[in-house]
Amino acid sequence: MKYKPKILPVRLYGDDFLRKKLPEIDYNTPGLPEFIEDLIYTMYARDGIGIAANQVGSFYRMIVIDPEQDNKLNKKSPIVMINPVIENKEGEVVYEEGCISLPDIFADVSRSKKITYSYTDRMGNRITETAEEIKAVVIQHEFDHLEGILFIDHLGTLDRLKIMHKLKKLQARAVNGQNILEGLTL
Ligand SMILES: [Zn+2]
């Protein structure tokens, strides 16, 4: 029987899981194929173009991205990256970023324009690729999550001040134990 994926609760800013550095995982971990299905399903349900495992409270060192998705055309091509490593970085580029774990917060972030990276794919193959611009930015953002780093950590003092009130609101939710995003947004 085909596995029916479910939406996993997303951890929001203030949750300790977002600050955890995730250890490498064994590709043959039981339950990993199902978790991958759930993570992909959750990313699309939350309108994300990328998601990292600790955003749903998992210790698996893996991310899913789909920077080329098109909702109008219903075009989906999720890329699963297990134990990703960024091998090389070049240049600089600035995009406005947001994050499923930081709702309603957006800011310009400077990142490398071109990266070379390797990862284990869903079939268990180790792959090395190069990406530029948006795809490179998405991978760097998600890779950061696996290291416990959030995009707001890259902001300067002034940009941080601009979003401080929103961060405080999220932090207050965390203190009250309401920092998990549940329910359908489909
Ligand atoms: Zn994020």
GROMACS .gro file of C-alpha atoms and ligand atoms in nm:
model
  187
    1MET     CA    1   0.000   0.000   0.000
    2LYS     CA    2   0.125   0.347  -0.088
    3TYR     CA    3   0.222   0.559   0.214
    4LYS     CA    4  -0.014   0.848   0.279
    5PRO     CA    5   0.195   1.147   0.393
    6LYS     CA    6   0.087   1.378   0.673
    7ILE     CA    7   0.155   1.740   0.762
    8LEU     CA    8   0.407   1.764   1.045
    9PRO     CA    9   0.378   2.042   1.307
   10VAL     CA   10   0.627   2.320   1.227
   11ARG     CA   11   0.848   2.459   1.505
   12LEU     CA   12   0.849   2.837   1.522
   13TYR     CA   13   1.113   3.088   1.632
   14GLY     CA   14   1.183   3.046   2.001
   15ASP     CA   15   1.168   2.665   1.985
   16ASP     CA   16   1.494   2.503   2.096
   17PHE     CA   17   1.487   2.258   1.805
   18LEU     CA   18   1.566   2.538   1.560
   19ARG     CA   19   1.896   2.596   1.740
   20LYS     CA   20   2.007   2.233   1.732
   21LYS     CA   21   2.297   2.122   1.514
   22LEU     CA   22   2.181   1.796   1.358
   23PRO     CA   23   2.410   1.492   1.339
   24GLU     CA   24   2.459   1.297   1.015
   25ILE     CA   25   2.208   1.019   0.961
   26ASP     CA   26   2.235   0.668   0.826
   27TYR     CA   27   2.054   0.641   0.493
   28ASN     CA   28   1.913   0.305   0.604
   29THR     CA   29   1.743   0.445   0.915
   30PRO     CA   30   1.404   0.273   0.958
   31GLY     CA   31   1.115   0.510   0.885
   32LEU     CA   32   1.330   0.748   0.680
   33PRO     CA   33   1.134   0.701   0.351
   34GLU     CA   34   0.806   0.784   0.529
   35PHE     CA   35   0.962   1.083   0.705
   36ILE     CA   36   1.085   1.213   0.367
   37GLU     CA   37   0.728   1.190   0.230
   38ASP     CA   38   0.595   1.378   0.534
   39LEU     CA   39   0.862   1.648   0.509
   40ILE     CA   40   0.789   1.708   0.138
   41TYR     CA   41   0.414   1.718   0.207
   42THR     CA   42   0.465   1.965   0.494
   43MET     CA   43   0.685   2.194   0.281
   44TYR     CA   44   0.414   2.228   0.013
   45ALA     CA   45   0.136   2.259   0.271
   46ARG     CA   46   0.321   2.555   0.425
   47ASP     CA   47   0.397   2.714   0.087
   48GLY     CA   48   0.769   2.672   0.143
   49ILE     CA   49   1.035   2.637  -0.124
   50GLY     CA   50   1.255   2.461   0.127
   51ILE     CA   51   1.239   2.298   0.468
   52ALA     CA   52   1.487   2.142   0.708
   53ALA     CA   53   1.418   1.844   0.935
   54ASN     CA   54   1.465   2.032   1.264
   55GLN     CA   55   1.183   2.267   1.161
   56VAL     CA   56   0.949   1.975   1.226
   57GLY     CA   57   1.134   1.857   1.538
   58SER     CA   58   1.342   1.582   1.377
   59PHE     CA   59   1.711   1.503   1.434
   60TYR     CA   60   1.762   1.376   1.077
   61ARG     CA   61   2.027   1.582   0.899
   62MET     CA   62   1.832   1.645   0.581
   63ILE     CA   63   1.652   1.911   0.383
   64VAL     CA   64   1.398   1.927   0.100
   65ILE     CA   65   1.392   2.209  -0.154
   66ASP     CA   66   1.185   2.295  -0.460
   67PRO     CA   67   1.286   2.642  -0.580
   68GLU     CA   68   1.127   2.583  -0.920
   69GLN     CA   69   0.778   2.489  -0.805
   70ASP     CA   70   0.488   2.661  -0.977
   71ASN     CA   71   0.155   2.643  -0.797
   72LYS     CA   72  -0.043   2.762  -1.098
   73LEU     CA   73   0.095   2.487  -1.317
   74ASN     CA   74   0.093   2.243  -1.024
   75LYS     CA   75   0.457   2.177  -1.110
   76LYS     CA   76   0.638   2.007  -0.825
   77SER     CA   77   0.987   1.863  -0.827
   78PRO     CA   78   1.112   1.823  -0.468
   79ILE     CA   79   1.484   1.763  -0.421
   80VAL     CA   80   1.571   1.561  -0.111
   81MET     CA   81   1.920   1.614   0.031
   82ILE     CA   82   2.041   1.383   0.305
   83ASN     CA   83   2.363   1.478   0.488
   84PRO     CA   84   2.430   1.776   0.259
   85VAL     CA   85   2.774   1.939   0.256
   86ILE     CA   86   2.859   2.275   0.098
   87GLU     CA   87   3.197   2.221  -0.068
   88ASN     CA   88   3.265   2.560  -0.222
   89LYS     CA   89   3.121   2.913  -0.224
   90GLU     CA   90   3.173   3.197  -0.471
   91GLY     CA   91   3.053   3.554  -0.517
   92GLU     CA   92   2.780   3.739  -0.335
   93VAL     CA   93   2.409   3.791  -0.393
   94VAL     CA   94   2.124   3.949  -0.194
   95TYR     CA   95   1.766   3.817  -0.189
   96GLU     CA   96   1.473   3.889   0.039
   97GLU     CA   97   1.425   3.580   0.253
   98GLY     CA   98   1.149   3.444   0.470
   99CYS     CA   99   1.112   3.122   0.668
  100ILE     CA  100   0.828   2.885   0.758
  101SER     CA  101   0.948   2.903   1.119
  102LEU     CA  102   0.942   3.286   1.122
  103PRO     CA  103   0.597   3.376   0.984
  104ASP     CA  104   0.552   3.729   0.845
  105ILE     CA  105   0.920   3.817   0.877
  106PHE     CA  106   1.117   3.905   0.566
  107ALA     CA  107   1.459   4.061   0.521
  108ASP     CA  108   1.738   4.097   0.267
  109VAL     CA  109   2.018   3.850   0.328
  110SER     CA  110   2.360   3.844   0.166
  111ARG     CA  111   2.481   3.497   0.064
  112SER     CA  112   2.717   3.329  -0.179
  113LYS     CA  113   2.601   3.353  -0.539
  114LYS     CA  114   2.732   3.017  -0.651
  115ILE     CA  115   2.788   2.702  -0.447
  116THR     CA  116   2.911   2.351  -0.506
  117TYR     CA  117   2.755   2.096  -0.273
  118SER     CA  118   2.712   1.724  -0.225
  119TYR     CA  119   2.436   1.516  -0.070
  120THR     CA  120   2.280   1.171  -0.061
  121ASP     CA  121   1.960   1.157  -0.266
  122ARG     CA  122   1.641   0.956  -0.201
  123MET     CA  123   1.782   0.657  -0.386
  124GLY     CA  124   2.095   0.655  -0.170
  125ASN     CA  125   2.333   0.796  -0.433
  126ARG     CA  126   2.595   1.052  -0.334
  127ILE     CA  127   2.566   1.347  -0.571
  128THR     CA  128   2.779   1.658  -0.629
  129GLU     CA  129   2.626   1.961  -0.803
  130THR     CA  130   2.664   2.334  -0.852
  131ALA     CA  131   2.384   2.589  -0.812
  132GLU     CA  132   2.354   2.964  -0.858
  133GLU     CA  133   2.124   3.248  -0.754
  134ILE     CA  134   1.789   3.145  -0.597
  135LYS     CA  135   1.862   2.773  -0.582
  136ALA     CA  136   2.200   2.842  -0.419
  137VAL     CA  137   2.033   3.076  -0.169
  138VAL     CA  138   1.762   2.824  -0.078
  139ILE     CA  139   2.023   2.552  -0.019
  140GLN     CA  140   2.233   2.785   0.200
  141HIS     CA  141   1.923   2.888   0.401
  142GLU     CA  142   1.820   2.525   0.460
  143PHE     CA  143   2.176   2.411   0.525
  144ASP     CA  144   2.201   2.682   0.792
  145HIS     CA  145   1.897   2.528   0.967
  146LEU     CA  146   2.088   2.201   1.005
  147GLU     CA  147   2.358   2.399   1.187
  148GLY     CA  148   2.103   2.572   1.411
  149ILE     CA  149   2.137   2.901   1.223
  150LEU     CA  150   1.839   3.117   1.117
  151PHE     CA  151   1.837   3.375   0.837
  152ILE     CA  152   1.787   3.657   1.087
  153ASP     CA  153   2.128   3.571   1.235
  154HIS     CA  154   2.284   3.714   0.919
  155LEU     CA  155   2.121   4.057   0.958
  156GLY     CA  156   2.297   4.372   1.066
  157THR     CA  157   2.188   4.568   1.373
  158LEU     CA  158   1.957   4.804   1.183
  159ASP     CA  159   1.771   4.529   0.993
  160ARG     CA  160   1.741   4.333   1.316
  161LEU     CA  161   1.582   4.632   1.490
  162LYS     CA  162   1.320   4.654   1.214
  163ILE     CA  163   1.192   4.304   1.286
  164MET     CA  164   1.249   4.305   1.662
  165HIS     CA  165   0.882   4.356   1.756
  166LYS     CA  166   0.774   4.059   1.540
  167LEU     CA  167   1.049   3.843   1.690
  168LYS     CA  168   0.938   3.937   2.040
  169LYS     CA  169   0.581   3.834   1.957
  170LEU     CA  170   0.701   3.494   1.832
  171GLN     CA  171   0.922   3.458   2.139
  172ALA     CA  172   0.621   3.529   2.363
  173ARG     CA  173   0.429   3.252   2.186
  174ALA     CA  174   0.720   3.017   2.254
  175VAL     CA  175   0.717   3.102   2.626
  176ASN     CA  176   0.345   3.028   2.633
  177GLY     CA  177   0.399   2.695   2.459
  178GLN     CA  178   0.212   2.796   2.144
  179ASN     CA  179   0.509   2.803   1.914
  180ILE     CA  180   0.405   2.512   1.697
  181LEU     CA  181   0.217   2.570   1.375
  182GLU     CA  182  -0.056   2.312   1.335
  183GLY     CA  183  -0.371   2.270   1.133
  184LEU     CA  184  -0.422   2.294   0.762
  185THR     CA  185  -0.316   2.579   0.541
  186LEU     CA  186  -0.396   2.384   0.222
  187ZN      ZN  187   1.389   2.855   0.707
   0.00000   0.00000   0.00000
